[in-house]
Tab-separated table of C-alpha atoms in Angstrom:
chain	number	residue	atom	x	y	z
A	17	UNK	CA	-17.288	-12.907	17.311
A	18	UNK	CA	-17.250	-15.112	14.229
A	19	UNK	CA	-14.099	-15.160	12.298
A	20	UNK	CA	-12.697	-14.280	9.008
A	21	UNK	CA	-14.551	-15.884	5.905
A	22	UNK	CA	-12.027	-16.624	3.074
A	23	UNK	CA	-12.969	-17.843	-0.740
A	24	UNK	CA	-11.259	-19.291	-3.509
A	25	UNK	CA	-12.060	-17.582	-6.812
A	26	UNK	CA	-11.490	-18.527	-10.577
A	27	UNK	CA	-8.159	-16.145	-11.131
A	28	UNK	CA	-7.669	-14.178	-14.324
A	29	UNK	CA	-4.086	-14.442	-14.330
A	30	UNK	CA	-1.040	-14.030	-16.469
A	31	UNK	CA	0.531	-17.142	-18.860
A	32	UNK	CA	3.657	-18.547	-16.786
A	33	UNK	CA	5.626	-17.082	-19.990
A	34	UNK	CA	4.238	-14.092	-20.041
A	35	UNK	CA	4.183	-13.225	-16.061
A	36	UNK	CA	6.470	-10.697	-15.541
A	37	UNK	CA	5.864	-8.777	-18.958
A	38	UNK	CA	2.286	-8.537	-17.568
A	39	UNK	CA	2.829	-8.325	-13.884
A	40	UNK	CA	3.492	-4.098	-13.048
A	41	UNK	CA	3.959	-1.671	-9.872
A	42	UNK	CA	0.654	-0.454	-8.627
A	43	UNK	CA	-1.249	2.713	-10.328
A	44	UNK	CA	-0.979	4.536	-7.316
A	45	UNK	CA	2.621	4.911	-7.039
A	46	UNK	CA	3.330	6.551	-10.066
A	47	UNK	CA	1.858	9.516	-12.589
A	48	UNK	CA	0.603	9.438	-16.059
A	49	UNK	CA	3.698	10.403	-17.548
A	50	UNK	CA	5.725	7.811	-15.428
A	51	UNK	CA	3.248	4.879	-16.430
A	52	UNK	CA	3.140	6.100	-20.502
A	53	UNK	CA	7.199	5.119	-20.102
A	54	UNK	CA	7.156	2.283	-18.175
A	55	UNK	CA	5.244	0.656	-21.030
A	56	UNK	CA	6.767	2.086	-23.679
A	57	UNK	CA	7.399	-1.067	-25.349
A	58	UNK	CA	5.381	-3.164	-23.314
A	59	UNK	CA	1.858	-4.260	-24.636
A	60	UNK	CA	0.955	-6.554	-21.910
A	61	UNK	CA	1.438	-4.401	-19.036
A	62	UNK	CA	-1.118	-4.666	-16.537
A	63	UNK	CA	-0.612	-0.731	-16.584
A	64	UNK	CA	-2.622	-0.680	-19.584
A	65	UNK	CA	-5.921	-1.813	-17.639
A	66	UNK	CA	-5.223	0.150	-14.138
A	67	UNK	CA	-4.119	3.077	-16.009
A	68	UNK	CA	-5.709	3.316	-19.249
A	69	UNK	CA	-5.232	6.836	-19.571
A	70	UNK	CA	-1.947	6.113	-21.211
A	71	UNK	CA	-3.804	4.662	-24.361
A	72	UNK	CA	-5.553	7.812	-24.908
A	73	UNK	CA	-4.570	11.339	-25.694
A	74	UNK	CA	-2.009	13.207	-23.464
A	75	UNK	CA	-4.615	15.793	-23.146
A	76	UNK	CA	-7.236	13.382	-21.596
A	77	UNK	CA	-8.911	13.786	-17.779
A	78	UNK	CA	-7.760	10.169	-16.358
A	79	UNK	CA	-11.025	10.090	-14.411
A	80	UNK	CA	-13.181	10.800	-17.584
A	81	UNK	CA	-16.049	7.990	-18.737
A	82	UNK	CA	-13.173	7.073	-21.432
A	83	UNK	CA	-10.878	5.925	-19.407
A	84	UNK	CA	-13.064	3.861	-17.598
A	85	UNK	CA	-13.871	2.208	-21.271
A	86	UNK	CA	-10.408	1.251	-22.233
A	87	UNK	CA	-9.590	-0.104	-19.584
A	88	UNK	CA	-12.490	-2.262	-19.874
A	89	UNK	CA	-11.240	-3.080	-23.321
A	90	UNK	CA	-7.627	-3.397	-22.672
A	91	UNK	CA	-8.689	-5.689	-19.990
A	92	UNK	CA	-10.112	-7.996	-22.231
A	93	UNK	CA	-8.092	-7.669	-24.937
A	94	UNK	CA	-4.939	-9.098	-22.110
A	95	UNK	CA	-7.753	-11.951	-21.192
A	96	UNK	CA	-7.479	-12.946	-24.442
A	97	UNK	CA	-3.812	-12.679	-25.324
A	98	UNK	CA	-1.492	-12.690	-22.476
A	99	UNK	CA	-3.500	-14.467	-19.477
A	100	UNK	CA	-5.938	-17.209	-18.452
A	101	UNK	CA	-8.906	-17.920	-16.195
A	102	UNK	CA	-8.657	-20.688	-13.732
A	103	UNK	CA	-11.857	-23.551	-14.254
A	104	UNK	CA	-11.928	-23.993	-11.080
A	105	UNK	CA	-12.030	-21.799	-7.707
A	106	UNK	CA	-8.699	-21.735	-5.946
A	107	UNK	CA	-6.463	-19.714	-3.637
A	108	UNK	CA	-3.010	-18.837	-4.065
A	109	UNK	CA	0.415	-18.381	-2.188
A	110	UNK	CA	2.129	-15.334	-3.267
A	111	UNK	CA	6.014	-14.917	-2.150
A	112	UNK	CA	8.045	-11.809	-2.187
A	113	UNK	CA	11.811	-11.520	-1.620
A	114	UNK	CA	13.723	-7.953	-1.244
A	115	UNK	CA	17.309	-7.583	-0.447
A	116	UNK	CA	16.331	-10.459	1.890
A	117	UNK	CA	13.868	-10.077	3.237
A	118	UNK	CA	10.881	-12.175	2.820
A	119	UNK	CA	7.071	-12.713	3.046
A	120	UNK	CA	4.711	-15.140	1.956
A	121	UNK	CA	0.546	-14.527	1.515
A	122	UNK	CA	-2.317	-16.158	0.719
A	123	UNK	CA	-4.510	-14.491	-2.191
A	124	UNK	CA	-8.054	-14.821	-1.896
A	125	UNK	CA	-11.392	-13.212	-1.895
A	126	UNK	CA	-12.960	-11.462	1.380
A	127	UNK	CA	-16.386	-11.178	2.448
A	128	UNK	CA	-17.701	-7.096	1.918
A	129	UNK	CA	-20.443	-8.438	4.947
A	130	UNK	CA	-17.292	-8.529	7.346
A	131	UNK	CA	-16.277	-5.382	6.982
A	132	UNK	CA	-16.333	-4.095	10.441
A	133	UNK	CA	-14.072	-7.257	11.318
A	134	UNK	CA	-11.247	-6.025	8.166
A	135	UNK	CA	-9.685	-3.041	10.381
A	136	UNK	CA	-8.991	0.742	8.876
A	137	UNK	CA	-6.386	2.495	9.761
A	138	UNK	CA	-6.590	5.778	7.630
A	139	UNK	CA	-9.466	8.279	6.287
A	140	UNK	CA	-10.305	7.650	2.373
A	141	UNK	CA	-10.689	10.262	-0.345
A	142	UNK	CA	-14.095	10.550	-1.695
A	143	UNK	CA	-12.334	11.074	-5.325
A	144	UNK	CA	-10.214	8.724	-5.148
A	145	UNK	CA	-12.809	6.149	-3.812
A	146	UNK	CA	-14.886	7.146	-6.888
A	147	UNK	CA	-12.334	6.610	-9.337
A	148	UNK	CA	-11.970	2.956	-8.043
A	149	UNK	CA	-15.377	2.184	-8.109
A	150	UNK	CA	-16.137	3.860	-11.915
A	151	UNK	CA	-13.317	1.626	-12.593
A	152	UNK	CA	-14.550	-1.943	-10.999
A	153	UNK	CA	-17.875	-0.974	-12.465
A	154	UNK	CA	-16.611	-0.892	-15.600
A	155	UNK	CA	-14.540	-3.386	-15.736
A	156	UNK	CA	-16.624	-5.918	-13.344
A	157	UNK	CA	-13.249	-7.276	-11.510
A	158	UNK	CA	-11.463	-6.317	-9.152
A	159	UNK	CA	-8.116	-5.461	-10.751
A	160	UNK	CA	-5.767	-5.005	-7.759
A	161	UNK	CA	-5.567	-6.382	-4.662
A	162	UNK	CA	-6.150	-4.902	-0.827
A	163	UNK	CA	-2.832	-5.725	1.141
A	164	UNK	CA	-4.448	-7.066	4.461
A	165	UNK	CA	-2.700	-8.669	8.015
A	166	UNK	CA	-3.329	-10.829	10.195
A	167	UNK	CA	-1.752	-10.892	14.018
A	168	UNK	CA	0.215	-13.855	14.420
A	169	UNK	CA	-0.907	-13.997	18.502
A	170	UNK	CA	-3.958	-14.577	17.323
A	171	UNK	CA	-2.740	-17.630	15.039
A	172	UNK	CA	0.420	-19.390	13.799
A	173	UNK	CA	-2.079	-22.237	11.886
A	174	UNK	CA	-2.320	-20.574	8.477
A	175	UNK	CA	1.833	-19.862	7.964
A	176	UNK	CA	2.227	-23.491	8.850
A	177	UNK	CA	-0.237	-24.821	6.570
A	178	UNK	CA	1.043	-22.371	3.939
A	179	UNK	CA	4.609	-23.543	4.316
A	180	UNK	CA	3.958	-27.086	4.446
A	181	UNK	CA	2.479	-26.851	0.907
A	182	UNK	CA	4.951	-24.653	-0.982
A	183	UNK	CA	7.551	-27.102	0.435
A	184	UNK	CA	5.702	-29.530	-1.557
A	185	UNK	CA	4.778	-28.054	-4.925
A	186	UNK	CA	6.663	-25.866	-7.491
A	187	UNK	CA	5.301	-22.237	-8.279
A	188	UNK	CA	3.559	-21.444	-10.988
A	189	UNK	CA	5.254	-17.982	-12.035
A	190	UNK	CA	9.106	-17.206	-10.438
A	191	UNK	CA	10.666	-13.957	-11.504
A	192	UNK	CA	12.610	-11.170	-10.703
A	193	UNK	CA	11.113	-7.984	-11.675
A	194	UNK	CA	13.510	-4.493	-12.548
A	195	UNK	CA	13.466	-3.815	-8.709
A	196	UNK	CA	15.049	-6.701	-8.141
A	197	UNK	CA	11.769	-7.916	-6.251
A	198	UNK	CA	11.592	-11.809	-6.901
A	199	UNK	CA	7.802	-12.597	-6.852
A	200	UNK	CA	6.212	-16.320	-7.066
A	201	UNK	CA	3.194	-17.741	-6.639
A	202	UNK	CA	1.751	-21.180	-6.105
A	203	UNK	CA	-1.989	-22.134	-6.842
A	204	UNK	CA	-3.778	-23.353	-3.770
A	205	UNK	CA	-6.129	-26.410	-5.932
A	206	UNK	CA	-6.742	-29.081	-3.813
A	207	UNK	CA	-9.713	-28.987	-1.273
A	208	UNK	CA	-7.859	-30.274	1.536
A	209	UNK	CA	-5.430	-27.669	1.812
A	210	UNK	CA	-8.004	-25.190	0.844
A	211	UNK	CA	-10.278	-26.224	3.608
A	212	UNK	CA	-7.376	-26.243	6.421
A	213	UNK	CA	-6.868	-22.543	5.473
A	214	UNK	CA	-10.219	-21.525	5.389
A	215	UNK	CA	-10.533	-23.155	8.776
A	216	UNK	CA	-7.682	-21.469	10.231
A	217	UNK	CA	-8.926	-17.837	9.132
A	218	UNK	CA	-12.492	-18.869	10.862
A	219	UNK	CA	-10.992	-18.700	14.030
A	220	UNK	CA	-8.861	-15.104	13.084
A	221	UNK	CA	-11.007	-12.279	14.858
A	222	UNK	CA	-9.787	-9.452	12.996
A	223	UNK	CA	-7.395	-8.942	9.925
A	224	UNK	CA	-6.177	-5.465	9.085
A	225	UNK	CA	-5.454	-3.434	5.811
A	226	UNK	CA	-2.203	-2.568	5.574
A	227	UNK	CA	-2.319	-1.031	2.325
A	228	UNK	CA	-5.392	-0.101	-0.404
A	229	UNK	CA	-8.013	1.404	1.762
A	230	UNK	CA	-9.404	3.227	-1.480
A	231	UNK	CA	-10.062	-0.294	-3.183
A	232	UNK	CA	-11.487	-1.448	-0.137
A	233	UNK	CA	-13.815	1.044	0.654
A	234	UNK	CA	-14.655	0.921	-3.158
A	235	UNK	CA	-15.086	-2.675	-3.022
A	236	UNK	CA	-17.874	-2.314	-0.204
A	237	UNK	CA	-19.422	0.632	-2.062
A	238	UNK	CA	-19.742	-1.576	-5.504
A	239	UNK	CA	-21.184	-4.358	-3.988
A	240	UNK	CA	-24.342	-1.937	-2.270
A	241	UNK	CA	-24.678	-0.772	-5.590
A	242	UNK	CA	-24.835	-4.448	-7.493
A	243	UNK	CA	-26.663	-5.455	-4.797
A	244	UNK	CA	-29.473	-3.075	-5.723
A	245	UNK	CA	-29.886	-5.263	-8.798
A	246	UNK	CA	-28.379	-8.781	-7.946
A	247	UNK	CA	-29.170	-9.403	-4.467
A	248	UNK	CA	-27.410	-12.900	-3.748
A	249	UNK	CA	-25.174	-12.655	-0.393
A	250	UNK	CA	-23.195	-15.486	-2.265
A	251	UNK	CA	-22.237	-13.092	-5.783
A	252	UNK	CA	-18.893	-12.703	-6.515
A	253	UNK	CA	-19.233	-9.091	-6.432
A	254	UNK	CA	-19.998	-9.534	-2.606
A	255	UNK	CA	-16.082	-10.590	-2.209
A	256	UNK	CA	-13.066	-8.551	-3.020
A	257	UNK	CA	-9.424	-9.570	-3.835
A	258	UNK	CA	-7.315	-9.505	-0.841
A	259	UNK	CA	-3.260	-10.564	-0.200
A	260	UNK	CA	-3.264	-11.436	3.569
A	261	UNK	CA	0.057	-11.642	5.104
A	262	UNK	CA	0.956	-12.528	9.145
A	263	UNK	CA	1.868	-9.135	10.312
A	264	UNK	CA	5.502	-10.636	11.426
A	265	UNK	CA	6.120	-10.395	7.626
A	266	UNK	CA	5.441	-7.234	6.601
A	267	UNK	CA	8.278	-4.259	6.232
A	268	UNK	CA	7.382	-0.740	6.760
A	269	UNK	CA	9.747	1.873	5.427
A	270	UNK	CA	10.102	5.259	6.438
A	271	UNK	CA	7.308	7.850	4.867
A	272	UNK	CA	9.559	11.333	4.595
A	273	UNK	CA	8.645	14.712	4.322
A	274	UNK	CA	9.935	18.332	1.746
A	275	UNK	CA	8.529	21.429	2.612
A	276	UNK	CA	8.713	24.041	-0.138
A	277	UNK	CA	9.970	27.245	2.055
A	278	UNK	CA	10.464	28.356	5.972
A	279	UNK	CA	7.240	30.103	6.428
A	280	UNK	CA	9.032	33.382	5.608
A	281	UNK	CA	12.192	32.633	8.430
A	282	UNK	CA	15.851	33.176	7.284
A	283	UNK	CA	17.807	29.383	7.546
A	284	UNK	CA	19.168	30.724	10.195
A	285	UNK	CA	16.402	32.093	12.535
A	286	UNK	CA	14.373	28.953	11.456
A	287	UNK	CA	17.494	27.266	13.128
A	288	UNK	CA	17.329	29.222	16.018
A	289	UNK	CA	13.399	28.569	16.419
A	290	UNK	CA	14.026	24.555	16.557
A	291	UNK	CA	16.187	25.178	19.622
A	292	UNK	CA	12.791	25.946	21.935
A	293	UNK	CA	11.982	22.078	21.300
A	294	UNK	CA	14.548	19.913	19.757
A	295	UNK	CA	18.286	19.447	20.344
A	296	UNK	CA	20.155	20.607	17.098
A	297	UNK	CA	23.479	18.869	15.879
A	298	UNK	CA	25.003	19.344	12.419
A	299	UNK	CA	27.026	16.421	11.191
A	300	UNK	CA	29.110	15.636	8.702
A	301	UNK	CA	26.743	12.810	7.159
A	302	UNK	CA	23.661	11.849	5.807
A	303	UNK	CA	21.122	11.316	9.019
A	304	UNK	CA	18.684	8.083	9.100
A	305	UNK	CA	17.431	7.757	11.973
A	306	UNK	CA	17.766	4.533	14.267
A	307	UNK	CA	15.460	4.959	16.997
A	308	UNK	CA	12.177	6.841	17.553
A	309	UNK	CA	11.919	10.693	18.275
A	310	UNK	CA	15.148	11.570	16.476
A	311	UNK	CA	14.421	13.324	12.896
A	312	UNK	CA	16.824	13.652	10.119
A	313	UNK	CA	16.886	17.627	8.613
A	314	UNK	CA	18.493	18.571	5.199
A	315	UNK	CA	18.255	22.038	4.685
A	316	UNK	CA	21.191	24.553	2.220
A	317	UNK	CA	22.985	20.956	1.756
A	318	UNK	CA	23.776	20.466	5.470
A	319	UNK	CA	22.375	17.269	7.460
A	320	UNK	CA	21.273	18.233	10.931
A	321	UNK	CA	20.053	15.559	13.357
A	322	UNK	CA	16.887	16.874	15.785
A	323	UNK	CA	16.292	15.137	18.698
A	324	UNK	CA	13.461	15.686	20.712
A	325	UNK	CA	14.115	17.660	23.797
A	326	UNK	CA	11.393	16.481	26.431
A	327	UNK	CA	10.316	12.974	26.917
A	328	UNK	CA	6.724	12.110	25.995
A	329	UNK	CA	4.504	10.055	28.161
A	330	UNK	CA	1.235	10.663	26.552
A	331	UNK	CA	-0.973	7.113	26.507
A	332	UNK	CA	-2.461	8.160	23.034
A	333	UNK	CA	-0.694	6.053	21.217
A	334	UNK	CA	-0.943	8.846	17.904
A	335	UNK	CA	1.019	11.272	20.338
A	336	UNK	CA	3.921	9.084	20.080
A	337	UNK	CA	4.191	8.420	16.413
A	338	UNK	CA	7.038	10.289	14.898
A	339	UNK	CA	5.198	12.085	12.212
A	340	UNK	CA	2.923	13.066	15.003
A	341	UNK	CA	5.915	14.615	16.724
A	342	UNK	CA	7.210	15.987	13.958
A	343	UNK	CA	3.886	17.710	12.982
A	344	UNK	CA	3.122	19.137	16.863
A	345	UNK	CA	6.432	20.259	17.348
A	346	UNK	CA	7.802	21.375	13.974
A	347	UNK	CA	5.696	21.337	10.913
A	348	UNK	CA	2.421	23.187	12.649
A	349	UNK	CA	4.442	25.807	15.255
A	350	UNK	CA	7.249	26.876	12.667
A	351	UNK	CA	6.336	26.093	9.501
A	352	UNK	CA	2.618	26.997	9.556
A	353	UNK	CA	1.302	23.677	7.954
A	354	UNK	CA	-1.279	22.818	10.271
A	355	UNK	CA	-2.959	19.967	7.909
A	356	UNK	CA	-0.803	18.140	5.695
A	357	UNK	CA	-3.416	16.357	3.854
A	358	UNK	CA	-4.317	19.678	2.016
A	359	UNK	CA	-1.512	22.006	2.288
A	360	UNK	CA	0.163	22.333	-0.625
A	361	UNK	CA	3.615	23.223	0.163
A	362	UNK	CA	4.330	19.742	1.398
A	363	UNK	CA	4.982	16.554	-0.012
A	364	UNK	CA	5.624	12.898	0.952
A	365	UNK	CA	8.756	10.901	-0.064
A	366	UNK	CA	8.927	6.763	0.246
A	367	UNK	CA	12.017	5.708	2.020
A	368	UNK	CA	12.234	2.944	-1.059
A	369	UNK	CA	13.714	6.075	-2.835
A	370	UNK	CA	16.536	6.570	0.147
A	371	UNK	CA	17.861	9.501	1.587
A	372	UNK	CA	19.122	10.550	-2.353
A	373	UNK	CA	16.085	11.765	-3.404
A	374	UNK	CA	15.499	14.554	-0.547
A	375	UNK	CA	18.548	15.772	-1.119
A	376	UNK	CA	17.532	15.979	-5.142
A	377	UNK	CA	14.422	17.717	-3.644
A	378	UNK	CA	16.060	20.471	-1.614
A	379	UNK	CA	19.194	21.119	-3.795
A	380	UNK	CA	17.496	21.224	-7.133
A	381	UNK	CA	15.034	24.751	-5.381
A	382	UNK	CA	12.166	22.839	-5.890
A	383	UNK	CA	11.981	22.437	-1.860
A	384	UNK	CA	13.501	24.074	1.035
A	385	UNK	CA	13.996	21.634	3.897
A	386	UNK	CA	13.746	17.792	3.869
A	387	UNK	CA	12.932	15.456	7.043
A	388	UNK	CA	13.980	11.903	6.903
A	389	UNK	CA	11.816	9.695	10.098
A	390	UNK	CA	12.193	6.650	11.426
A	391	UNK	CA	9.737	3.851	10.323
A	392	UNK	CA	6.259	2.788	12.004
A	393	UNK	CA	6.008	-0.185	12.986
A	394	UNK	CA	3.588	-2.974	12.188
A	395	UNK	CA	3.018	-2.794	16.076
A	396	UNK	CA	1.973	0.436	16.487
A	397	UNK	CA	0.107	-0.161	13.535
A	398	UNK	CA	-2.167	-2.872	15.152
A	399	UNK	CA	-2.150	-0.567	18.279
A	400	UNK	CA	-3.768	2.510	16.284
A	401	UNK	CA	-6.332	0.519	14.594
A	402	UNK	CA	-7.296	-1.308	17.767
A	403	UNK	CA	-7.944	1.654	19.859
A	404	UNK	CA	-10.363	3.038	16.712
A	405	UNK	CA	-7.751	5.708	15.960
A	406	UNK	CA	-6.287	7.163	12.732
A	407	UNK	CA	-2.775	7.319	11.462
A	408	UNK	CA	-1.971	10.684	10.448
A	409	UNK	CA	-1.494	11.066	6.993
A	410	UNK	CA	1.373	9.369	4.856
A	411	UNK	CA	2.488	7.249	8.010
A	412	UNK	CA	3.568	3.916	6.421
A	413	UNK	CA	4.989	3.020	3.483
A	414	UNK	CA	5.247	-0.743	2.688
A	415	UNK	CA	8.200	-2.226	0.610
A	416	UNK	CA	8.176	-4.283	-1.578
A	417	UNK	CA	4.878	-3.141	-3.578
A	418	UNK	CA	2.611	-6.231	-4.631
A	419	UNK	CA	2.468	-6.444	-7.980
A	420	UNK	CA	-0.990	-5.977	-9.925
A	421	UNK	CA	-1.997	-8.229	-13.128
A	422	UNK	CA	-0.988	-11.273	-11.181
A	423	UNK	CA	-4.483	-12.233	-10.241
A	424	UNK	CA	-7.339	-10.661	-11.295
A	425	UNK	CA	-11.362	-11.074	-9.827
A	426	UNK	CA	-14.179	-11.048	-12.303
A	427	UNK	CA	-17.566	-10.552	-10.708
């Protein structure tokens, strides 16, 4: 099996001065209303391209043709105001630092003809792949980038080369961001480096998406379609924007869970039900959990700790995921909610917004019960992926978020 094909690519990218005005959290982690504050008084938010919606009437369907338009606009209107374009292909380092901890990646373009090489992990949302591609269409570029891995058993060669140079240069944008995320980036120019890198993702079998498998499925889907018209394997349209980070780097938080009610139990008999499969302690203290198969339960503002009675020893290694546990023994038999993807009386919490925020959930009567798991790992991850599994849904939840406007790919 050939390896990994990686391309420099003539960046759209924000002036050094204007970087972090420019540089915002990705569409998909917020709603309409949240993004029309966030750029309240900010005119070169990046927002304003990935979620033009906020530009237009309150009243407005965010997938209508419209949209699509002004973010076409305000995209050009930010080329010409608050960023550049590169003359020449490069790639670029990107560095992010969180409460310490840190990981570098290299920013480039992927090939859409390796696709069976860049590994899925989850199923994709035919709306929410369409929305992508009426917006990449519309805006020819790909706006955002797909957060990809790479196992570092397979090679050490592109961290080293990657270190060796930042050592050596200064970065182009350094800034802290109101997360207190500290993001810089270095551009990749000279052809040396540049070919050492390419070379040492040649011999990379497989990379896999961590995070953005709407954009990337999008990505694949726009170049068939430009194909149709500008058949030229070489096309920029044929590559996609990519961040590709050793997997040793990446952090996965925990992905939570609020239910809205009991499934028509009292607390207490809904108490007495978890007995048949988990061990039940109150405690006087929030409950994170530290080790796999223990859950942490909020429910009438008590914190109960659930530990899984019997042992698993399944080799499917979805069995053994927590939020697989937790949706066999728990959310299906007691609850009723036998697909979380669609049922409406459940939703998904980021561990980014701590333990807080299910307690907000449950004690405010907008939920019932809260359930706080412990992180997948990038391990298991890999291990799902390889064996041509799934994750179930809303099983990782990477911190810190790359942030979009940095680099932009016009095709």
């Amino acid at each position: 099996m050939s390896g990994i094909t990686i391309k420099p690519f003539k960046a759209v990218r924000p002036k050094p001065e204007l970087a972090h005005a420019v540089a915002s959290l990705p569409y998909d982690v917020m709603n309409t209303q949240e993004a029309r504050m966030i750029v309240a008084d900010n005119p070169n938010s990046f927002l304003h391209v990935d979620r033009a919606e906020i530009d237009l009437s309150e009243d407005i369907d965010p997938y209508s043709p419209e949209v699509y338009a002004k973010a076409k606009e305000n995209l050009a209107s930010l080329t010409e105001n608050a960023m550049l374009q590169d003359s020449k292909p490069n790639l670029y380092v990107y560095r992010l630092t969180s409460y310490g901890h840190t990981q570098t990646g290299l920013v480039t373009c992927v090939s859409t003809a390796e696709s069976e090489q860049i590994k899925k992990h989850e199923f994709t949302r035919p709306d929410k792949e369409q929305d992508r591609i009426n917006h990449m269409l519309a805006c020819a570029a790909h706006t955002s980038p797909v957060l990809l891995a790479y196992r570092t058993k397979d090679s050490t060669q592109p961290t080293i080369i990657i270190s060796e140079f930042i050592q050596k240069q200064s970065p182009v944008y350094d800034f802290t961001a109101e997360d207190g995320v500290r993001h810089e980036v270095w551009v990749v120019s000279n052809t040396e480096t540049q070919d050492a890198l390419i070379q040492s993702f040649a011999k990379i079998p497989n990379i896999y998406i961590a995070d953005g498998h709407h954009r990337n499925a999008a990505a694949l889907k726009v170049a068939i379609e430009r194909n149709k018209r500008y058949h030229n394997p070489e096309a920029e349209h044929n590559f996609y924007l990519a961040v590709i980070f050793p997997d040793t780097d990446l952090e996965i938080l925990d992905y939570n869970r609020v239910v809205k009610d009991l499934n028509g139990m009292t607390p207490l008999v809904f108490l007495e039900s978890l007995n048949e499969s988990w061990q039940v302690e109150a405690t006087t203290s929030q409950v994170k959990p530290t080790k796999k198969h223990v859950v942490g339960m909020y429910l009438k503002g008590q914190w109960y700790k659930l530990t899984l009675k019997n042992q698993l020893f399944s080799r499917d290694i979805i069995e053994t995921l927590d939020c697989t546990i937790l949706q066999n023994h728990l959310l299906a038999p007691l609850l009723g909610i036998s697909d979380p993807r669609i049922d409406k009386r459940i939703d998904f919490v980021g561990g980014i917004r701590g333990l807080e925020e299910l307690e907000i959930r449950v004690d405010s009567g907008e939920m019932t019960v809260a359930f706080a798991l412990y992180p997948t790992s990038m391990q298991e991850l890999i291990a799902v992926t390889d064996a041509n599994q799934v994750m179930p849904p809303k099983s990782t939840w990477f911190e810190p978020k790359l942030r979009s406007g940095l680099f932009v790919h016009l095709f």
